[in-house]
XYZ file of C-alpha atoms in Angstrom:
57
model
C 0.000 0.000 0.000
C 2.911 2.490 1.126
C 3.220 2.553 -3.284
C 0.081 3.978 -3.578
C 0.419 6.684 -0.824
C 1.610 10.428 -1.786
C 5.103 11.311 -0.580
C 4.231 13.799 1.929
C 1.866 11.987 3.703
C 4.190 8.504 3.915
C 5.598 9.462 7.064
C 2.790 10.046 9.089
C 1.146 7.229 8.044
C 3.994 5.148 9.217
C 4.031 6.593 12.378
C 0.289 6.290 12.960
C 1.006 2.250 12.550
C 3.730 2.883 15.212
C 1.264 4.741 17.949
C -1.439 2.260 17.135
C 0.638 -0.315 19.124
C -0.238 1.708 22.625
C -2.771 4.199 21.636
C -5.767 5.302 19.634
C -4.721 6.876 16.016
C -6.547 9.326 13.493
C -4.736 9.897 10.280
C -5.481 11.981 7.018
C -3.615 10.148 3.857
C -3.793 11.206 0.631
C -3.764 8.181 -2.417
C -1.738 8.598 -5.273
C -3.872 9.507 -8.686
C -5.835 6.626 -9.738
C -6.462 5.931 -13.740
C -9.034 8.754 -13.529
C -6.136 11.608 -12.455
C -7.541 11.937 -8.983
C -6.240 12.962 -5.882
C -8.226 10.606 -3.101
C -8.162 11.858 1.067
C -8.651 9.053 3.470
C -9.394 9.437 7.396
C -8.166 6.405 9.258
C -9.208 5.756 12.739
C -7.994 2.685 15.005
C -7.453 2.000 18.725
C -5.488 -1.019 19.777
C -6.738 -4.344 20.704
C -5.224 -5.511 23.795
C -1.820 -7.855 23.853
C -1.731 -10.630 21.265
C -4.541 -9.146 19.253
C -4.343 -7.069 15.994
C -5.527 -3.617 16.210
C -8.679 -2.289 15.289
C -9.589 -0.281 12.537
């Protein structure tokens, strides 16, 4: 996925993925251009699950 995401967004992404190990994460990412030319936003949201469990999203 980190492919499709736009450079200056990459970053905070990544460190959203580190945080969601011990705490709840919102994070704004932008998508590269799809076929169509455009420019897509998402809002991510996900708390963690507890030890031994993958998070929650």
């Amino acid at each position: 996925m980190h492919n499709h995401l736009h450079p200056d967004d990459l970053e905070a992404f990544r460190q959203a993925g580190r945080d969601l190990e011990t705490a709840p994460v919102e994070v704004v990412f932008r998508l590269l251009p799809s076929a169509t030319g455009e420019t897509r936003a998402l809002l991510l949201r996900g708390r963690p699950a507890g030890p031994g469990k993958p998070p929650a999203c």
